[in-house]
Every structure is written in C-alpha cells, then in structure tokens.
Short mmCIF file of C-alpha atoms in Angstrom, two decimals:
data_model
loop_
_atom_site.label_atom_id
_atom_site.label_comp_id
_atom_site.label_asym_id
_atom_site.label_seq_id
_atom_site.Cartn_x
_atom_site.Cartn_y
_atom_site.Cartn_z
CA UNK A 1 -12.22 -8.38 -42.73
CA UNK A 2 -14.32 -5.62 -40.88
CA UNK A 3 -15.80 -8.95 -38.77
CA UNK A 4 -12.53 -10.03 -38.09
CA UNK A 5 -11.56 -7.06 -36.88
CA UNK A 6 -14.77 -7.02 -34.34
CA UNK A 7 -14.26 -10.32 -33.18
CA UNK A 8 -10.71 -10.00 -32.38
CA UNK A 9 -11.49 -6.58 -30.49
CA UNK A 10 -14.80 -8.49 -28.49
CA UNK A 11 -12.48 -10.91 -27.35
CA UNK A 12 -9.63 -8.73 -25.68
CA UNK A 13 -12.15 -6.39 -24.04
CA UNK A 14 -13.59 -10.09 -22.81
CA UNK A 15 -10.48 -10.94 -21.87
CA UNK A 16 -9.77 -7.70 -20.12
CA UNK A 17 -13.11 -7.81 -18.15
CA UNK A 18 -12.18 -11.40 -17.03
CA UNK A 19 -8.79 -10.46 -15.74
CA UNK A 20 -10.39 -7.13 -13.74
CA UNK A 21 -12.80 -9.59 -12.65
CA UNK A 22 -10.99 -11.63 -10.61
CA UNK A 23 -8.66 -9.12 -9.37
CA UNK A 24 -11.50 -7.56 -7.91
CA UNK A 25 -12.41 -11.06 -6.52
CA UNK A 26 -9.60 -11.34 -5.01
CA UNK A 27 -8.96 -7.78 -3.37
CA UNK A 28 -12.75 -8.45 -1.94
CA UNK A 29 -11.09 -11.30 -0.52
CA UNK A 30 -8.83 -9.86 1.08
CA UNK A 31 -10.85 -7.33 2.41
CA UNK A 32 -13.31 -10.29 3.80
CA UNK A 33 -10.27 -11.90 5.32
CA UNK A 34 -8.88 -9.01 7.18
CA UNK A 35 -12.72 -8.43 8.38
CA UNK A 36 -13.22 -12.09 9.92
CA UNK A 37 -9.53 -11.48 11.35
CA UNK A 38 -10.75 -8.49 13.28
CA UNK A 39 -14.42 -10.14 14.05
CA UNK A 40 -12.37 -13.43 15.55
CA UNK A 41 -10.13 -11.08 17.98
CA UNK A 42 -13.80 -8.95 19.00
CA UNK A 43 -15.19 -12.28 19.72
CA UNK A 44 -12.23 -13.74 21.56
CA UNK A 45 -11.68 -10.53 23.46
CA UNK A 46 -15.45 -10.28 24.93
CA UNK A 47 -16.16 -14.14 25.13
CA UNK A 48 -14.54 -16.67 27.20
CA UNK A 49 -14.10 -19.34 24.83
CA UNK A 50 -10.21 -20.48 24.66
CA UNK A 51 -11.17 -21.94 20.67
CA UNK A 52 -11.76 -19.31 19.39
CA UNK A 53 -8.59 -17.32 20.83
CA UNK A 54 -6.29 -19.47 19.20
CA UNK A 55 -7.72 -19.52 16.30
CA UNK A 56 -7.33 -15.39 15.81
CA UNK A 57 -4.03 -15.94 17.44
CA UNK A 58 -3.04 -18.64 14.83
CA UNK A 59 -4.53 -16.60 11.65
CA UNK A 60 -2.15 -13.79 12.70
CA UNK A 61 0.71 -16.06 13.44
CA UNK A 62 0.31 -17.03 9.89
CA UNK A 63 0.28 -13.44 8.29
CA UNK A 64 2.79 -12.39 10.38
CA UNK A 65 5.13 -15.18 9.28
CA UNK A 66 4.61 -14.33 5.33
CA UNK A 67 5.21 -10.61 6.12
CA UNK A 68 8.18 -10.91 8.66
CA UNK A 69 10.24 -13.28 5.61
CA UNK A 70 12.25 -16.47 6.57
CA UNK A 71 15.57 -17.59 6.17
CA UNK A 72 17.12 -20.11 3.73
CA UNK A 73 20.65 -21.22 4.94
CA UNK A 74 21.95 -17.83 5.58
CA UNK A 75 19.76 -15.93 3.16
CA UNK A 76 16.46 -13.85 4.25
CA UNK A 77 14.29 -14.19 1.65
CA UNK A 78 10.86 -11.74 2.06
CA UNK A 79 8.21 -12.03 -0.98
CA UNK A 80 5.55 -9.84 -1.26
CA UNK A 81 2.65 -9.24 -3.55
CA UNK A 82 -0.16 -6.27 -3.33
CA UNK A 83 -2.57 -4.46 -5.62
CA UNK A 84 -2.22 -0.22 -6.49
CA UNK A 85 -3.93 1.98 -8.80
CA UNK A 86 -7.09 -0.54 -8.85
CA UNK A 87 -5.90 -3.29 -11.42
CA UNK A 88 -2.32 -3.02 -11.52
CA UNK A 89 -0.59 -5.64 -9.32
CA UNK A 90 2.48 -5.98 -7.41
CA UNK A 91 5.03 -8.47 -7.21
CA UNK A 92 8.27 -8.41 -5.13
CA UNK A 93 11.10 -10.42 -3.55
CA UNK A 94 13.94 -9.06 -1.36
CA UNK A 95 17.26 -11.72 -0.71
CA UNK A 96 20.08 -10.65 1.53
CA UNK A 97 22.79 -12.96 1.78
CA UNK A 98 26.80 -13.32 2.48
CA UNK A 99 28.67 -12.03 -0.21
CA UNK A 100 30.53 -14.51 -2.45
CA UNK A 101 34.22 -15.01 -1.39
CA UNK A 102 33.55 -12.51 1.60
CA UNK A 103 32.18 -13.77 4.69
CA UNK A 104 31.60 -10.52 6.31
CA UNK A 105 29.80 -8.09 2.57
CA UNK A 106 26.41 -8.84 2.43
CA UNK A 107 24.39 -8.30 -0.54
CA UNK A 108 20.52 -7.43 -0.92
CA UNK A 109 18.08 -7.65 -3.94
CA UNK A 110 14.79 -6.11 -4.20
CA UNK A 111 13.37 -7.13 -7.31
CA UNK A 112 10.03 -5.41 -8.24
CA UNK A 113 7.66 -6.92 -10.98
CA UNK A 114 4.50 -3.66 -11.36
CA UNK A 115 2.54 -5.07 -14.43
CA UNK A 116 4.26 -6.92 -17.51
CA UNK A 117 5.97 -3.96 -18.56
CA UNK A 118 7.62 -2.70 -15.57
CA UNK A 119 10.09 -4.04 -13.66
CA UNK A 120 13.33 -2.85 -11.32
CA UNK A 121 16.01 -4.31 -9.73
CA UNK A 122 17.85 -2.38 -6.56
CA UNK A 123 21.22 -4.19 -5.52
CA UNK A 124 23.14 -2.93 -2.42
CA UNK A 125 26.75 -4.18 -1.64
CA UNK A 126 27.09 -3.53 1.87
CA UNK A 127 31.01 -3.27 2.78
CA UNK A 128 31.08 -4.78 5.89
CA UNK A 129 34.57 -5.42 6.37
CA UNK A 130 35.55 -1.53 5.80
CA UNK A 131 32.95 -0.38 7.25
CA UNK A 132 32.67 0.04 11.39
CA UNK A 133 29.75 0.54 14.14
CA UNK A 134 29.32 4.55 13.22
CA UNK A 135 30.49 4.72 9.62
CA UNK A 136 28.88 2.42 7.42
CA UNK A 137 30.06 1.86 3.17
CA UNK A 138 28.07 0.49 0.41
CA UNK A 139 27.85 0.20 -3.50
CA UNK A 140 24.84 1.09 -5.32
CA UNK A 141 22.97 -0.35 -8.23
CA UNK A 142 19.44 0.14 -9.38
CA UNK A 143 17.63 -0.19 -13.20
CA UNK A 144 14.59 0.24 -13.63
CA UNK A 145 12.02 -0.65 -17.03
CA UNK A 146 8.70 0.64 -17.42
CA UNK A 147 7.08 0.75 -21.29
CA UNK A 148 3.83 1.08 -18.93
CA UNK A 149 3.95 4.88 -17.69
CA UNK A 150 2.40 8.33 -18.69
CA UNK A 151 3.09 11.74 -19.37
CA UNK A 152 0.40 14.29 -17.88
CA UNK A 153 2.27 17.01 -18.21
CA UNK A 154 3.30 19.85 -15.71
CA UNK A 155 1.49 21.89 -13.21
CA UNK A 156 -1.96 21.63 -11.22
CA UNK A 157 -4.46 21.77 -13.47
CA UNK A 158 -3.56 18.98 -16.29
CA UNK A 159 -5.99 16.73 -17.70
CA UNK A 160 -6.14 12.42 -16.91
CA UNK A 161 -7.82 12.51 -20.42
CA UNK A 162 -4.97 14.19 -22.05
CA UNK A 163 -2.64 11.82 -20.98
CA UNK A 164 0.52 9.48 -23.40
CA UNK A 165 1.28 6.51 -22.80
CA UNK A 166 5.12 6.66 -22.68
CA UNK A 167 8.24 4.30 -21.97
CA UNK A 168 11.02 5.05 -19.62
CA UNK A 169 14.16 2.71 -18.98
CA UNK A 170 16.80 4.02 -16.23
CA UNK A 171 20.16 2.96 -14.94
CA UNK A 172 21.99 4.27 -11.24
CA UNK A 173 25.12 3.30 -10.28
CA UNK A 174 26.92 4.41 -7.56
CA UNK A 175 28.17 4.34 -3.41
CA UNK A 176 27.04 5.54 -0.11
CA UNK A 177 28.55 6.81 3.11
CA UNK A 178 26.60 6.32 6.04
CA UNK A 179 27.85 7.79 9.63
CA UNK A 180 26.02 7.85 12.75
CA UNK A 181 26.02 11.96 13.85
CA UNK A 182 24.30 10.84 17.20
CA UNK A 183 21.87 8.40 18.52
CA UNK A 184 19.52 9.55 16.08
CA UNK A 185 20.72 11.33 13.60
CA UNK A 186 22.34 9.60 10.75
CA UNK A 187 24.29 11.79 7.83
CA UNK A 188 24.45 10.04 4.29
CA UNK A 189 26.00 11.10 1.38
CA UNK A 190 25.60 9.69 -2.13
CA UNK A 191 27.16 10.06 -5.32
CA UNK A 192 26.19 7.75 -8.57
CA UNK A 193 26.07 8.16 -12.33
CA UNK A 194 22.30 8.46 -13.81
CA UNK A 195 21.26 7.51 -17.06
CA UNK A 196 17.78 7.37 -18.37
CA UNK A 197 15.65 7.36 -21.95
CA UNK A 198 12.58 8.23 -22.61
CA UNK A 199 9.87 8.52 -25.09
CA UNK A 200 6.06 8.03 -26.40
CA UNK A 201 5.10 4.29 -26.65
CA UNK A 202 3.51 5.22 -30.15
CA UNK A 203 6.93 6.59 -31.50
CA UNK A 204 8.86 9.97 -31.09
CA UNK A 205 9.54 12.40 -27.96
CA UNK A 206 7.29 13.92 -25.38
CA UNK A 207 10.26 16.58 -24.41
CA UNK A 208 13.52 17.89 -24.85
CA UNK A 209 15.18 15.95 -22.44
CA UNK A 210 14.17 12.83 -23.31
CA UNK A 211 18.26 10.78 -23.38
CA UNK A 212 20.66 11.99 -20.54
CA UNK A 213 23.38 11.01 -18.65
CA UNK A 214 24.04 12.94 -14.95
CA UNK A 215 26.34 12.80 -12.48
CA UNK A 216 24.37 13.28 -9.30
CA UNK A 217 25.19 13.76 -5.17
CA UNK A 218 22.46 13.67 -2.39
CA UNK A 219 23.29 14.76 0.92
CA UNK A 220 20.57 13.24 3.72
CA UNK A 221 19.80 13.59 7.58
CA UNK A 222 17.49 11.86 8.74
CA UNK A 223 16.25 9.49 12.18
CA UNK A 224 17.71 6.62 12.56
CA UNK A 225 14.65 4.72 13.18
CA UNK A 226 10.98 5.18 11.55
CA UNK A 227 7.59 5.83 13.30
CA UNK A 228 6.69 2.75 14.73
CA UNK A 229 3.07 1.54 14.41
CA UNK A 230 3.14 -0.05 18.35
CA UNK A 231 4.62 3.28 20.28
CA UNK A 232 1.74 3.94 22.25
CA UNK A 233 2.85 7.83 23.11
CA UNK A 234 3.44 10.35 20.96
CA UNK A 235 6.22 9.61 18.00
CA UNK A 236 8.27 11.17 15.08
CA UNK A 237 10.66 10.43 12.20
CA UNK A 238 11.89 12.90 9.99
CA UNK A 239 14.47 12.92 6.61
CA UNK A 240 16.01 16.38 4.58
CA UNK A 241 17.95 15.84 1.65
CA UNK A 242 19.39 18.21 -1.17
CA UNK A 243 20.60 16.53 -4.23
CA UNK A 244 22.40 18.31 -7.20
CA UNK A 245 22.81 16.98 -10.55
CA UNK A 246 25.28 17.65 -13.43
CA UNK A 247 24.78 16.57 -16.96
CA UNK A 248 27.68 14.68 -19.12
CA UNK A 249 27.78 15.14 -22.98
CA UNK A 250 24.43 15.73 -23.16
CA UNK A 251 22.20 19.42 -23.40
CA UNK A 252 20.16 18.63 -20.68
CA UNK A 253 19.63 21.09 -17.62
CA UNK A 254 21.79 21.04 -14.11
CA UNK A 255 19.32 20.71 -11.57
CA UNK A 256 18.95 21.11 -7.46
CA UNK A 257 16.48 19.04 -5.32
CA UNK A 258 15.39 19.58 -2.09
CA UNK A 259 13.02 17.75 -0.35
CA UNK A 260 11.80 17.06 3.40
CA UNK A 261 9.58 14.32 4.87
CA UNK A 262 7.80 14.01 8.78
CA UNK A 263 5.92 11.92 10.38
CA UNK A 264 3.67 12.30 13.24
CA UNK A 265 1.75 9.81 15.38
CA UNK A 266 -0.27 10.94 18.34
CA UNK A 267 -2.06 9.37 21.01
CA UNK A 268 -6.06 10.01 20.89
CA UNK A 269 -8.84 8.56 23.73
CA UNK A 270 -10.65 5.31 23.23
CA UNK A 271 -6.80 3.76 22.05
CA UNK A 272 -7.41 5.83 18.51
CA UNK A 273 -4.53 7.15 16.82
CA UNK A 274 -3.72 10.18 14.54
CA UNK A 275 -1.00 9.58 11.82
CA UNK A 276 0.46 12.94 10.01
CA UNK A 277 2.60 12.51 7.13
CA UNK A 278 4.29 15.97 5.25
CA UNK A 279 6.59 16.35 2.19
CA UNK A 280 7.80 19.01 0.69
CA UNK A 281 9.93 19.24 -2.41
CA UNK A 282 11.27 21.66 -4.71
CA UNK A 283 13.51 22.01 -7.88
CA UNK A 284 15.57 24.19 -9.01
CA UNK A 285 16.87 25.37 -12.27
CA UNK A 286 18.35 27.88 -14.58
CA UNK A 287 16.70 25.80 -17.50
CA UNK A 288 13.50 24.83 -16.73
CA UNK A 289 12.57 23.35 -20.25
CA UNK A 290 15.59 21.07 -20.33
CA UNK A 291 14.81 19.59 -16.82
CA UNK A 292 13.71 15.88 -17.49
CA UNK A 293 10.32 15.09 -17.02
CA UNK A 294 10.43 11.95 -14.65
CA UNK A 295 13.44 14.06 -12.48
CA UNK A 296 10.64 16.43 -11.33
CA UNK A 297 8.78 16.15 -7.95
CA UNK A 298 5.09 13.95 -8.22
CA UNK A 299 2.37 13.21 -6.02
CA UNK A 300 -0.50 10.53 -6.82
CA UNK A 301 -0.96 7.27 -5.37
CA UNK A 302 1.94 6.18 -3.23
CA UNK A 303 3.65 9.09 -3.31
CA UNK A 304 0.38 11.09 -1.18
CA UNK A 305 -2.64 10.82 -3.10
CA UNK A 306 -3.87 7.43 -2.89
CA UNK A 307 -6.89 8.36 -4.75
CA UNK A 308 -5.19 9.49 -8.29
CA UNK A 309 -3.61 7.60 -10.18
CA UNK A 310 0.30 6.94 -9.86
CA UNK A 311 2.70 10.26 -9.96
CA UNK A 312 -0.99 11.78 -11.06
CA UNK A 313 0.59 15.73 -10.79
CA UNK A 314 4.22 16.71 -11.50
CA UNK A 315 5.80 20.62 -10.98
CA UNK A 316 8.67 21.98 -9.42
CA UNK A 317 7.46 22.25 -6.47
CA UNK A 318 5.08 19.92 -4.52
CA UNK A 319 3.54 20.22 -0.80
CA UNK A 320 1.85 16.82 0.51
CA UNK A 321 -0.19 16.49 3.51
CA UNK A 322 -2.07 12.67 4.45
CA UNK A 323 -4.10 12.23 7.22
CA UNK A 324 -4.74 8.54 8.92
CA UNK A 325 -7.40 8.29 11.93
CA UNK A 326 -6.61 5.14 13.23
CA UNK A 327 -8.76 2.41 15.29
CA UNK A 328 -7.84 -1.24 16.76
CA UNK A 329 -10.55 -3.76 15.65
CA UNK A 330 -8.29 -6.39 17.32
CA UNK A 331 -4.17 -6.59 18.57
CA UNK A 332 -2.50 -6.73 15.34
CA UNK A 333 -5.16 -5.09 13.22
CA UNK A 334 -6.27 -1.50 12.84
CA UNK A 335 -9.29 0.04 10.68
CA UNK A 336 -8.20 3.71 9.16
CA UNK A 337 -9.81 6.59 7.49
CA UNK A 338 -7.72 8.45 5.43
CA UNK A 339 -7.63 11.82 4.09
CA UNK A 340 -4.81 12.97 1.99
CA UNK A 341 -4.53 16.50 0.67
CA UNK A 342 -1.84 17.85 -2.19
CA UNK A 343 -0.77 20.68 -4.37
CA UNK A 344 1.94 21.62 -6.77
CA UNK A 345 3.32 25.06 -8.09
CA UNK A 346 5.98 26.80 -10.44
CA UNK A 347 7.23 27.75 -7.00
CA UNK A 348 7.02 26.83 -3.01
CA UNK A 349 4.94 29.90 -2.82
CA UNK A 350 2.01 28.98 -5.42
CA UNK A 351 2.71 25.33 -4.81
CA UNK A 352 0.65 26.25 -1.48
CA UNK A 353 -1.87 28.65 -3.53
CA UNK A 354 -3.61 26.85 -6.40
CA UNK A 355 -6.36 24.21 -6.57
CA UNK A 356 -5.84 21.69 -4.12
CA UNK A 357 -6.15 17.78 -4.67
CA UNK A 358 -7.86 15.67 -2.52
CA UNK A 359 -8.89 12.23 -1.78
CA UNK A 360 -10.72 10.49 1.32
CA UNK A 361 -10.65 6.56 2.13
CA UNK A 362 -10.49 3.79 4.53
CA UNK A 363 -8.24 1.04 5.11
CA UNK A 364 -6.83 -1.99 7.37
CA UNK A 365 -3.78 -2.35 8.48
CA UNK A 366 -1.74 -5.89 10.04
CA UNK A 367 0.57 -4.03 11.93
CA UNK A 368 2.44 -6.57 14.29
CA UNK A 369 4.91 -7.40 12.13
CA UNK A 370 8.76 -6.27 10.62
CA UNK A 371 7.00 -5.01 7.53
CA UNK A 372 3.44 -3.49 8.71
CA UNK A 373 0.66 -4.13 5.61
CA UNK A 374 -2.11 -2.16 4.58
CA UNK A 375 -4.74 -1.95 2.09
CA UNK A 376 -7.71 -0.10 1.40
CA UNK A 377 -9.96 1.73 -0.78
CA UNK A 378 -9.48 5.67 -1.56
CA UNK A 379 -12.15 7.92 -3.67
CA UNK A 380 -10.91 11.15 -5.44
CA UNK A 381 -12.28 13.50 -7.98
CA UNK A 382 -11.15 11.03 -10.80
CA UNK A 383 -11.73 7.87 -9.49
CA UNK A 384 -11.80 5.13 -7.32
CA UNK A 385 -8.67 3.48 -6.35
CA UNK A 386 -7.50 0.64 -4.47
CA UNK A 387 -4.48 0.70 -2.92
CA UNK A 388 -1.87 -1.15 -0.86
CA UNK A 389 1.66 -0.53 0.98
CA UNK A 390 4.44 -2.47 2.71
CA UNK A 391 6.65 -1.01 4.65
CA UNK A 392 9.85 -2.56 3.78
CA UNK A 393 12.25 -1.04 6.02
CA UNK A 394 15.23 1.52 5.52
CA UNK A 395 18.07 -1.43 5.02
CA UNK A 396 17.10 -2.35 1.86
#
C-alpha cells in the first residue's frame, strides 16, 4: 500500500513538472518570437534590402490580424490566449453580434477560461433601439466560478505561506445608463443584484460573510477614450467611481467603495516613453468584520503588482503606483522596464505609511493593434512571475 501510495504521488509531481515544462517552452517562445520580430524591423530599418522588409512587415500583419479579431457574417469574434502568475494560463473569446429578433440590440460575450477551475462569463445587451447618440442603455450579466483562489488574509504584512486554498462562485445581474456629459466626459450609473458564496476548498468557512446577497449602485466618470499607445505627445485617461452596497436577508455588512484610476504617458528623448499608472481605493464600513472578503480592494498581479501573485494583498484601503519606461525596438514593438510599487492600510492614511511592496521587470509590447499585447517577466520579494495583458477595450 505505502508503494502505491509513492508511485501514484511520483507520477503527478512527473506529470506536473511535464506540464510546467512546456509552458515554460512555450512562453520562451514567445519571448524568442517577439525578439526576431524586433531584430527583423532593426535590420530592415538600417539595411537596404526590400526582403527582408516585408518579411517584418508580414510577421506583424499576421499578429496584428489575430489581435485586431475578424468577422463571421455579422459577428466579431476576438480569441485570445496568454499566460499570468507563471503557470496559470489564459483562455478567452469575445462575440458581438445582432440581437435575435432585433436588428438594431447587439449582444457581446466575453467568456474567460483562467485554469480548469475558473471560469466567467460577462454578457452585455446593448439597447440600441432606446438608446440615442449621448445616452446609451444596456443590461448586465456576469457569473463568475473559481474553486482555484486563496485567502491571505487582510492587511500588509500577511504571509504567501499562510495561505487557503478557497472556492468562490458569483452571480451580477443588472443595467447601465451611459450619457455623454461632454466630449470627454462620460457619466455611468449602475445598479445590479450581487450574489456570491464562498468557502475553504477543504470544507467549512474562512469568514463571516461567506453567503450574501446585495443590492449594489456605482456611479462613474470617466474619459471617453483610453491612453493610446501611438499618441506621440503627452496623454491622459482617468475614471472615479463610488459604489454603495446594501445587503438583502442576509447579516452581512453595508459597504461604500471609492476608487480612482490615471494614466499618464509622456514623451522622453531618443522616442522613449514614460507610462504612469495610479489607483486608489478605499472602503468603508460601520462593520468591518462582516464586509466580505473578495468585496475588499486587492493589488497583486494584474491589478499593480505584476510580481506577486494574483490579488497578493487585500485591506480597506489600497494605493497603487506602476511605472513603464518604454523603448521602440521596431514600429509596432516596444521593449519596457517596469517598476510597480503598492501598499495597503486600515485607512487612506496608513495605506500610504506601512511596508511598501515592490516588484521590477521587463517586457514587450505589439502595440499597433485594436487590442495592444504585452508580456514579460517581473521579479518581487516572493517570486518570479510571468505575466501577460490585453487590452480589450471599454465596449465590452
């Protein structure tokens, strides 16, 4: 029995090893890919030969066909696929297409496959017909699945080691108003039902609130367009939004969130760039113990610290700061170093005097493209981490 036992455990940590294995494989190449990309565009930029140009020219054509999507009939269809958090891989699709029995609704998917164990689904029925060029109606519907997550705990100073494996399953329904203030500014407001559970993958509860139902409204200004990777001058987008939430039938806390995003690109000499992203987010309540855990503000991997692991830190209040120094190695293609800095308090006034999280890194982005692509490789005091991003644009 004992031997059993042994050979069954050899063979998944085998297994395991295999399947890390070739990940890294292929994030190396990747990396390899994006690196003859670049070293095709030096060469056809300081040599004269015409071959080699359209070659580079047709390698990008290529990438920036997968990552700009394509149409089926009157659908858009846009797949996507990227690695995060070093092993844990990515898969996505996003469809937009009439709505049935409607020729002027349009729905949109975004399905969203993590690992095996965590999966979403975002739909968006945009009301067209009601709807005119300032004010803009939609319905909302999002679930979300993850037996794959973790509970840290709260504050600063909690310990990767001491971490649970938990589950988390969550359902939002609701609508959206959309109206155009000014050329810029946009005003949304909206209101949805909330239900999650959650709980320890071994069995049992990791806190108080662990099953609620909320009614919640968010209130948001923000640009009407984002930062755009081309803009050779300087260039901002911003976004504010307070959302309140009210429990039904359940014990659970009323809560307040406010939270407020920037970003910053600026010009440098020798065609460098400097990228400055900011957000800063606190909650409020009267019952801080019966706040869910997964309602709170986080910051670790794609939400500013690309070199901890995913929604590494969670407290009340969180300030995030990432830096990208940007170079072109050829048109479409940019080489980064990164720095991103975080910390979290009880309060917006500790959140900016405790220990302070940081991570450093360097990355490539394909930029010439509806949804820019980047990937790259960050270092922190806990580990090594590879991550990746698509920016898949504010109508979905």
């Amino acid at each position: 029995m004992p031997s059993t036992v042994i050979r069954r455990s050899l063979t998944q940590a085998r297994d395991v090893l295999m399947q890390k294995e070739l990940l890294v494989v292929h994030c190396l190449a990747m990396c390899l890919l994006l690196l003859a990309m670049s070293g095709q565009g030096l060469r056809a930029q300081d040599g004269p030969a015409e071959q080699s140009q359209e070659e580079s020219r047709g390698m990008v054509d290529k990438a920036k066909s997968l990552l700009n999507g394509f149409y089926v009939g009157d659908a858009k269809v846009f797949a996507y696929a990227s690695l995060d958090d070093w092993f844990d891989p990515v898969v996505g699709l996003k469809l937009e297409h009439r709505a049935f029995g409607n020729r002027k609704d349009r729905m949109r998917h975004h399905l969203k496959f993590e690992t095996f164990n965590e999966y979403s689904w975002k739909f968006r029925y945009v009301l067209n017909s009601i709807s005119t060029e300032n004010t803009n109606f939609s319905l909302l519907f999002k679930t979300k699945i993850n037996d794959d997550d973790f509970f840290y705990g709260t504050g600063n100073s909690t310990l990767k080691s001491e971490r649970q494996l938990t589950t988390y399953s969550s359902v939002i329904a609701g609508w959206e108003f959309s109206h155009l203030l000014s050329d810029n500014i946009a005003l949304r407001f909206s209101p949805g039902f909330w239900k999650f559970k959650s709980g320890r993958v071994s069995g049992g509860e990791f806190e108080e609130a662990s099953d609620a139902q909320y009614l919640s409204s968010r209130v948001t200004l923000s640009d009407v367009t984002s930062t755009d990777y081309w803009r050779a001058n300087v260039d901002h987008s911003w976004s504010a939004y307070a959302e309140i939430a009210f429990p039904i039938n359940t014990s659970v806390a009323t809560y307040t969130r406010f939270n407020v995003q920037t970003v910053s690109q600026f010009p440098l000499p020798l065609t460098s760039k400097l990228r400055i992203e900011s957000r800063a987010e606190y909650l409020v309540s009267s019952d801080r113990d019966m706040v869910p855990y997964f309602a709170l503000p986080e910051a670790g991997s794609k939400s500013g610290l690309r070199g901890f692991s995913k929604e590494r830190f969670r407290n009340f209040a969180v300030a995030v700061l990432d830096f990208e120094l940007s170079f072109p190695l050829m048109r479409s293609l940019d080489v980064f170093f990164l720095t991103d800095l975080a910390q979290t308090g009880s309060n917006p006034g500790k959140a900016f005097g405790e220990k302070l999280h940081a991570g450093f890194g360097l990355g490539f982005r394909i930029r010439d493209t509806n949804h820019p692509f980047s990937l790259g490789l960050a270092r922190s005091a806990e580990d090594w981490k590879l991550f990746s991003a698509i920016a898949l644009g504010n109508p979905w």
